[in-house]
C-alpha positions as YAML, in Angstrom:
chain: A
units: angstrom
residues:
- id: 1
  name: UNK
  ca: [-2.15, 25.32, -7.01]
- id: 2
  name: UNK
  ca: [-1.39, 22.24, -8.77]
- id: 3
  name: UNK
  ca: [-1.86, 19.12, -6.45]
- id: 4
  name: UNK
  ca: [0.36, 16.16, -6.57]
- id: 5
  name: UNK
  ca: [-0.44, 12.68, -4.90]
- id: 6
  name: UNK
  ca: [1.32, 11.77, -1.60]
- id: 7
  name: UNK
  ca: [4.49, 9.87, -2.24]
- id: 8
  name: UNK
  ca: [4.56, 6.12, -1.47]
- id: 9
  name: UNK
  ca: [8.00, 4.73, -1.00]
- id: 10
  name: UNK
  ca: [8.85, 1.37, -2.92]
- id: 11
  name: UNK
  ca: [7.50, -1.90, -1.17]
- id: 12
  name: UNK
  ca: [8.86, -5.41, -1.14]
- id: 13
  name: UNK
  ca: [5.12, -6.70, -1.31]
- id: 14
  name: UNK
  ca: [1.77, -5.14, -2.33]
- id: 15
  name: UNK
  ca: [0.48, -4.86, 0.95]
- id: 16
  name: UNK
  ca: [3.38, -3.19, 2.80]
- id: 17
  name: UNK
  ca: [2.09, 0.08, 2.09]
- id: 18
  name: UNK
  ca: [-1.32, 1.85, 1.56]
- id: 19
  name: UNK
  ca: [-1.97, 1.30, -2.42]
- id: 20
  name: UNK
  ca: [-2.12, 4.64, -4.52]
- id: 21
  name: UNK
  ca: [-5.80, 4.34, -4.93]
- id: 22
  name: UNK
  ca: [-6.21, 4.70, -1.15]
- id: 23
  name: UNK
  ca: [-3.74, 7.66, -0.94]
- id: 24
  name: UNK
  ca: [-6.13, 9.30, -3.73]
- id: 25
  name: UNK
  ca: [-9.27, 8.80, -1.55]
- id: 26
  name: UNK
  ca: [-7.93, 9.80, 1.41]
- id: 27
  name: UNK
  ca: [-6.24, 13.09, 0.14]
- id: 28
  name: UNK
  ca: [-9.58, 13.86, -1.63]
- id: 29
  name: UNK
  ca: [-11.61, 13.27, 1.57]
- id: 30
  name: UNK
  ca: [-9.21, 13.78, 4.67]
- id: 31
  name: UNK
  ca: [-12.13, 14.06, 7.06]
- id: 32
  name: UNK
  ca: [-12.89, 10.32, 6.59]
- id: 33
  name: UNK
  ca: [-9.38, 9.19, 5.85]
- id: 34
  name: UNK
  ca: [-9.38, 6.58, 8.90]
- id: 35
  name: UNK
  ca: [-12.44, 5.19, 7.56]
- id: 36
  name: UNK
  ca: [-11.33, 4.99, 4.03]
- id: 37
  name: UNK
  ca: [-8.18, 3.24, 5.36]
- id: 38
  name: UNK
  ca: [-9.93, 0.69, 7.59]
- id: 39
  name: UNK
  ca: [-12.33, -0.27, 4.65]
- id: 40
  name: UNK
  ca: [-9.48, -0.60, 2.28]
- id: 41
  name: UNK
  ca: [-7.24, -2.63, 5.02]
- id: 42
  name: UNK
  ca: [-9.91, -5.28, 5.71]
- id: 43
  name: UNK
  ca: [-10.67, -5.80, 1.90]
- id: 44
  name: UNK
  ca: [-6.94, -6.11, 1.21]
- id: 45
  name: UNK
  ca: [-5.21, -7.35, 4.22]
- id: 46
  name: UNK
  ca: [-8.05, -9.46, 5.91]
- id: 47
  name: UNK
  ca: [-7.35, -12.43, 3.45]
- id: 48
  name: UNK
  ca: [-3.63, -12.20, 4.00]
- id: 49
  name: UNK
  ca: [-4.09, -12.53, 7.63]
- id: 50
  name: UNK
  ca: [-6.55, -15.54, 7.42]
- id: 51
  name: UNK
  ca: [-3.93, -17.27, 5.09]
- id: 52
  name: UNK
  ca: [-0.86, -16.61, 7.39]
- id: 53
  name: UNK
  ca: [-2.83, -18.01, 10.36]
- id: 54
  name: UNK
  ca: [-3.95, -21.16, 8.61]
- id: 55
  name: UNK
  ca: [-0.39, -21.82, 7.30]
- id: 56
  name: UNK
  ca: [1.15, -21.13, 10.59]
- id: 57
  name: UNK
  ca: [-1.20, -23.87, 12.30]
- id: 58
  name: UNK
  ca: [-0.50, -26.10, 9.58]
- id: 59
  name: UNK
  ca: [3.37, -25.70, 9.99]
- id: 60
  name: UNK
  ca: [3.14, -25.59, 13.83]
- id: 61
  name: UNK
  ca: [0.88, -28.04, 14.83]
- id: 62
  name: UNK
  ca: [-0.40, -27.45, 18.64]
- id: 63
  name: UNK
  ca: [0.68, -23.57, 18.39]
- id: 64
  name: UNK
  ca: [-1.33, -21.60, 20.86]
- id: 65
  name: UNK
  ca: [-3.41, -18.43, 19.81]
- id: 66
  name: UNK
  ca: [-1.29, -16.42, 22.13]
- id: 67
  name: UNK
  ca: [1.97, -17.91, 20.76]
- id: 68
  name: UNK
  ca: [0.45, -16.80, 17.41]
- id: 69
  name: UNK
  ca: [-0.30, -13.43, 18.26]
- id: 70
  name: UNK
  ca: [2.97, -12.81, 19.94]
- id: 71
  name: UNK
  ca: [4.56, -13.61, 16.56]
- id: 72
  name: UNK
  ca: [2.55, -11.13, 14.79]
- id: 73
  name: UNK
  ca: [2.86, -8.50, 17.41]
- id: 74
  name: UNK
  ca: [6.83, -8.81, 17.26]
- id: 75
  name: UNK
  ca: [6.99, -8.88, 13.36]
- id: 76
  name: UNK
  ca: [4.52, -5.82, 13.01]
- id: 77
  name: UNK
  ca: [5.97, -3.71, 15.68]
- id: 78
  name: UNK
  ca: [9.39, -4.11, 14.14]
- id: 79
  name: UNK
  ca: [7.74, -3.06, 10.77]
- id: 80
  name: UNK
  ca: [6.39, 0.01, 12.37]
- id: 81
  name: UNK
  ca: [9.63, 0.82, 14.12]
- id: 82
  name: UNK
  ca: [11.60, 0.85, 10.97]
- id: 83
  name: UNK
  ca: [8.80, 2.71, 8.89]
- id: 84
  name: UNK
  ca: [9.60, 5.75, 10.98]
- id: 85
  name: UNK
  ca: [12.93, 6.00, 9.79]
- id: 86
  name: UNK
  ca: [13.15, 4.80, 6.25]
- id: 87
  name: UNK
  ca: [10.84, 6.54, 3.99]
- id: 88
  name: UNK
  ca: [13.37, 8.97, 2.84]
- id: 89
  name: UNK
  ca: [10.60, 11.75, 2.00]
- id: 90
  name: UNK
  ca: [11.11, 15.23, 3.79]
- id: 91
  name: UNK
  ca: [8.93, 18.02, 4.81]
- id: 92
  name: UNK
  ca: [4.83, 17.76, 5.48]
- id: 93
  name: UNK
  ca: [4.51, 14.97, 2.55]
- id: 94
  name: UNK
  ca: [7.03, 12.87, 4.48]
- id: 95
  name: UNK
  ca: [5.31, 13.29, 7.75]
- id: 96
  name: UNK
  ca: [1.95, 12.30, 6.22]
- id: 97
  name: UNK
  ca: [3.49, 9.15, 4.53]
- id: 98
  name: UNK
  ca: [5.17, 8.07, 7.86]
- id: 99
  name: UNK
  ca: [1.52, 8.36, 9.96]
- id: 100
  name: UNK
  ca: [-0.14, 6.91, 6.91]
- id: 101
  name: UNK
  ca: [2.08, 3.73, 6.44]
- id: 102
  name: UNK
  ca: [2.06, 3.49, 10.42]
- id: 103
  name: UNK
  ca: [-1.69, 3.19, 10.45]
- id: 104
  name: UNK
  ca: [-1.62, 0.80, 7.71]
- id: 105
  name: UNK
  ca: [0.83, -1.44, 9.31]
- id: 106
  name: UNK
  ca: [-1.10, -1.37, 12.58]
- id: 107
  name: UNK
  ca: [-4.46, -2.11, 10.89]
- id: 108
  name: UNK
  ca: [-2.24, -5.09, 9.34]
- id: 109
  name: UNK
  ca: [-1.32, -6.43, 12.86]
- id: 110
  name: UNK
  ca: [-4.79, -5.92, 14.33]
- id: 111
  name: UNK
  ca: [-5.98, -8.15, 11.60]
- id: 112
  name: UNK
  ca: [-3.33, -10.84, 11.93]
- id: 113
  name: UNK
  ca: [-4.06, -10.87, 15.97]
- id: 114
  name: UNK
  ca: [-7.66, -11.29, 15.10]
- id: 115
  name: UNK
  ca: [-6.70, -14.32, 13.05]
- id: 116
  name: UNK
  ca: [-4.50, -15.58, 15.80]
- id: 117
  name: UNK
  ca: [-7.45, -15.81, 17.92]
- id: 118
  name: UNK
  ca: [-9.85, -17.48, 15.60]
- id: 119
  name: UNK
  ca: [-11.66, -14.51, 14.50]
- id: 120
  name: UNK
  ca: [-12.45, -13.91, 10.70]
- id: 121
  name: UNK
  ca: [-10.07, -10.97, 9.59]
- id: 122
  name: UNK
  ca: [-11.78, -10.42, 6.38]
- id: 123
  name: UNK
  ca: [-15.35, -9.65, 7.33]
- id: 124
  name: UNK
  ca: [-16.43, -6.06, 7.07]
- id: 125
  name: UNK
  ca: [-17.08, -5.88, 10.99]
- id: 126
  name: UNK
  ca: [-13.31, -5.90, 11.29]
- id: 127
  name: UNK
  ca: [-13.01, -2.47, 9.87]
- id: 128
  name: UNK
  ca: [-15.38, -1.29, 13.01]
- id: 129
  name: UNK
  ca: [-12.72, -3.16, 15.29]
- id: 130
  name: UNK
  ca: [-9.98, -1.28, 13.71]
- id: 131
  name: UNK
  ca: [-11.53, 2.21, 14.28]
- id: 132
  name: UNK
  ca: [-12.31, 1.22, 17.97]
- id: 133
  name: UNK
  ca: [-9.14, -0.30, 18.80]
- id: 134
  name: UNK
  ca: [-7.19, 2.72, 17.32]
- id: 135
  name: UNK
  ca: [-9.39, 5.15, 19.18]
- id: 136
  name: UNK
  ca: [-10.63, 6.96, 16.13]
- id: 137
  name: UNK
  ca: [-14.33, 6.21, 17.57]
- id: 138
  name: UNK
  ca: [-15.10, 5.41, 21.12]
- id: 139
  name: UNK
  ca: [-17.79, 2.94, 20.48]
- id: 140
  name: UNK
  ca: [-18.74, 0.58, 17.56]
- id: 141
  name: UNK
  ca: [-21.82, 2.10, 16.63]
- id: 142
  name: UNK
  ca: [-20.43, 5.59, 16.00]
- id: 143
  name: UNK
  ca: [-17.54, 3.63, 13.84]
- id: 144
  name: UNK
  ca: [-20.17, 1.87, 11.90]
- id: 145
  name: UNK
  ca: [-22.02, 4.97, 11.05]
- id: 146
  name: UNK
  ca: [-18.73, 6.59, 10.03]
- id: 147
  name: UNK
  ca: [-17.88, 3.85, 7.68]
- id: 148
  name: UNK
  ca: [-21.08, 3.87, 6.16]
- id: 149
  name: UNK
  ca: [-20.80, 7.69, 5.41]
- id: 150
  name: UNK
  ca: [-17.10, 6.91, 4.05]
- id: 151
  name: UNK
  ca: [-18.27, 3.89, 1.58]
- id: 152
  name: UNK
  ca: [-21.01, 6.04, 0.55]
- id: 153
  name: UNK
  ca: [-18.48, 8.83, -0.16]
- id: 154
  name: UNK
  ca: [-16.36, 6.28, -1.92]
- id: 155
  name: UNK
  ca: [-18.89, 5.27, -4.29]
- id: 156
  name: UNK
  ca: [-19.99, 8.83, -5.10]
- id: 157
  name: UNK
  ca: [-16.47, 9.52, -5.97]
- id: 158
  name: UNK
  ca: [-16.72, 7.33, -8.86]
- id: 159
  name: UNK
  ca: [-19.57, 9.04, -10.36]
- id: 160
  name: UNK
  ca: [-18.89, 12.58, -9.59]
- id: 161
  name: UNK
  ca: [-15.58, 14.53, -10.29]
- id: 162
  name: UNK
  ca: [-14.52, 17.93, -9.63]
- id: 163
  name: UNK
  ca: [-11.50, 20.08, -9.01]
- id: 164
  name: UNK
  ca: [-10.29, 20.41, -5.36]
- id: 165
  name: UNK
  ca: [-9.88, 24.12, -4.75]
- id: 166
  name: UNK
  ca: [-8.16, 23.61, -1.26]
- id: 167
  name: UNK
  ca: [-4.58, 24.34, -1.29]
- id: 168
  name: UNK
  ca: [-2.33, 21.29, -0.91]
- id: 169
  name: UNK
  ca: [-0.53, 22.31, 2.15]
- id: 170
  name: UNK
  ca: [-3.95, 22.48, 4.02]
- id: 171
  name: UNK
  ca: [-4.99, 19.23, 2.70]
- id: 172
  name: UNK
  ca: [-2.01, 17.45, 3.84]
- id: 173
  name: UNK
  ca: [-2.23, 19.01, 7.31]
- id: 174
  name: UNK
  ca: [-5.60, 17.68, 7.79]
- id: 175
  name: UNK
  ca: [-4.93, 14.14, 6.16]
- id: 176
  name: UNK
  ca: [-1.78, 13.85, 8.59]
- id: 177
  name: UNK
  ca: [-3.65, 14.97, 11.69]
- id: 178
  name: UNK
  ca: [-6.37, 12.39, 10.98]
- id: 179
  name: UNK
  ca: [-4.05, 9.49, 10.42]
- id: 180
  name: UNK
  ca: [-2.01, 10.52, 13.38]
- id: 181
  name: UNK
  ca: [-4.85, 10.20, 15.51]
- id: 182
  name: UNK
  ca: [-5.56, 6.87, 13.82]
- id: 183
  name: UNK
  ca: [-1.95, 5.55, 14.57]
- id: 184
  name: UNK
  ca: [-1.85, 6.59, 18.19]
- id: 185
  name: UNK
  ca: [0.23, 9.60, 17.83]
- id: 186
  name: UNK
  ca: [-1.38, 11.67, 20.55]
- id: 187
  name: UNK
  ca: [1.17, 14.51, 20.07]
- id: 188
  name: UNK
  ca: [1.08, 15.11, 16.43]
- id: 189
  name: UNK
  ca: [3.86, 17.50, 16.78]
- id: 190
  name: UNK
  ca: [6.24, 14.83, 17.35]
- id: 191
  name: UNK
  ca: [5.55, 13.02, 14.29]
- id: 192
  name: UNK
  ca: [5.40, 16.43, 12.34]
- id: 193
  name: UNK
  ca: [9.05, 16.99, 13.72]
- id: 194
  name: UNK
  ca: [10.21, 15.29, 10.44]
- id: 195
  name: UNK
  ca: [9.46, 18.63, 8.96]
- id: 196
  name: UNK
  ca: [12.75, 19.64, 10.49]
- id: 197
  name: UNK
  ca: [15.32, 17.79, 8.75]
- id: 198
  name: UNK
  ca: [17.12, 15.07, 10.90]
- id: 199
  name: UNK
  ca: [14.72, 15.30, 13.67]
- id: 200
  name: UNK
  ca: [11.96, 12.90, 12.55]
- id: 201
  name: UNK
  ca: [14.14, 9.85, 12.21]
- id: 202
  name: UNK
  ca: [14.82, 9.29, 15.95]
- id: 203
  name: UNK
  ca: [11.70, 10.76, 17.08]
- id: 204
  name: UNK
  ca: [9.55, 8.71, 14.54]
- id: 205
  name: UNK
  ca: [11.12, 5.42, 15.35]
- id: 206
  name: UNK
  ca: [10.32, 5.78, 19.23]
- id: 207
  name: UNK
  ca: [6.78, 7.11, 18.47]
- id: 208
  name: UNK
  ca: [5.96, 4.36, 16.09]
- id: 209
  name: UNK
  ca: [7.12, 1.54, 18.31]
- id: 210
  name: UNK
  ca: [5.41, 2.77, 21.45]
- id: 211
  name: UNK
  ca: [2.15, 3.46, 20.04]
- id: 212
  name: UNK
  ca: [1.89, 0.04, 18.22]
- id: 213
  name: UNK
  ca: [2.80, -1.87, 21.42]
- id: 214
  name: UNK
  ca: [-0.03, -0.07, 23.24]
- id: 215
  name: UNK
  ca: [-2.12, -0.97, 20.26]
- id: 216
  name: UNK
  ca: [-1.34, -4.52, 20.26]
- id: 217
  name: UNK
  ca: [-1.99, -4.86, 23.88]
- id: 218
  name: UNK
  ca: [-5.33, -3.65, 23.48]
- id: 219
  name: UNK
  ca: [-6.04, -5.75, 20.39]
- id: 220
  name: UNK
  ca: [-4.85, -9.02, 22.16]
- id: 221
  name: UNK
  ca: [-7.00, -8.28, 25.16]
- id: 222
  name: UNK
  ca: [-10.20, -7.77, 22.63]
- id: 223
  name: UNK
  ca: [-9.95, -10.90, 20.67]
- id: 224
  name: UNK
  ca: [-8.72, -13.19, 23.29]
- id: 225
  name: UNK
  ca: [-12.12, -12.46, 25.32]
...
């Protein structure tokens, strides 16, 4: 069966959605999709978060870390809520797209929260934070090990190429479940209700908002201390 890339909706800026190269890596290696996403998020979004925190402190002298973090949480919770309703892609590809964009938006939020509390959001260790805070891994050590494996597989993929014989549907289901785990969608069936026309819009909006607010609370507690 001919495989097609997971569709990515148009974005207003380059960091709003996972780049096409990341989607290709995750589809080729769905078992380590969260690790690939975390690595790419720190590389691409970490500098953005650092620049935002620096600019906000210059524009608002005396702003507290808590206030700065609150602004980030409000902004990205709104983006997460919207992302559950506007992709316009139906069926299984749309469900995978939704959870992928949600996980990416949540990573962006965590890195901005880190920057708000004076933690460098662009260093590799932040990828470990992302995976632990998003509960992909229980402890930092296992997260680091998985990131090392994913990084090695990413490098190898540039050297070796080969046909992927797995059916497209099976790949997307596996990828969607891994990304749903990362995005905090515990009941994956809720997110995959998008396969039923009309059901995913309302459901996706509620699930995205609740999962992101829960994650924001954990991230603020983590970086505040």
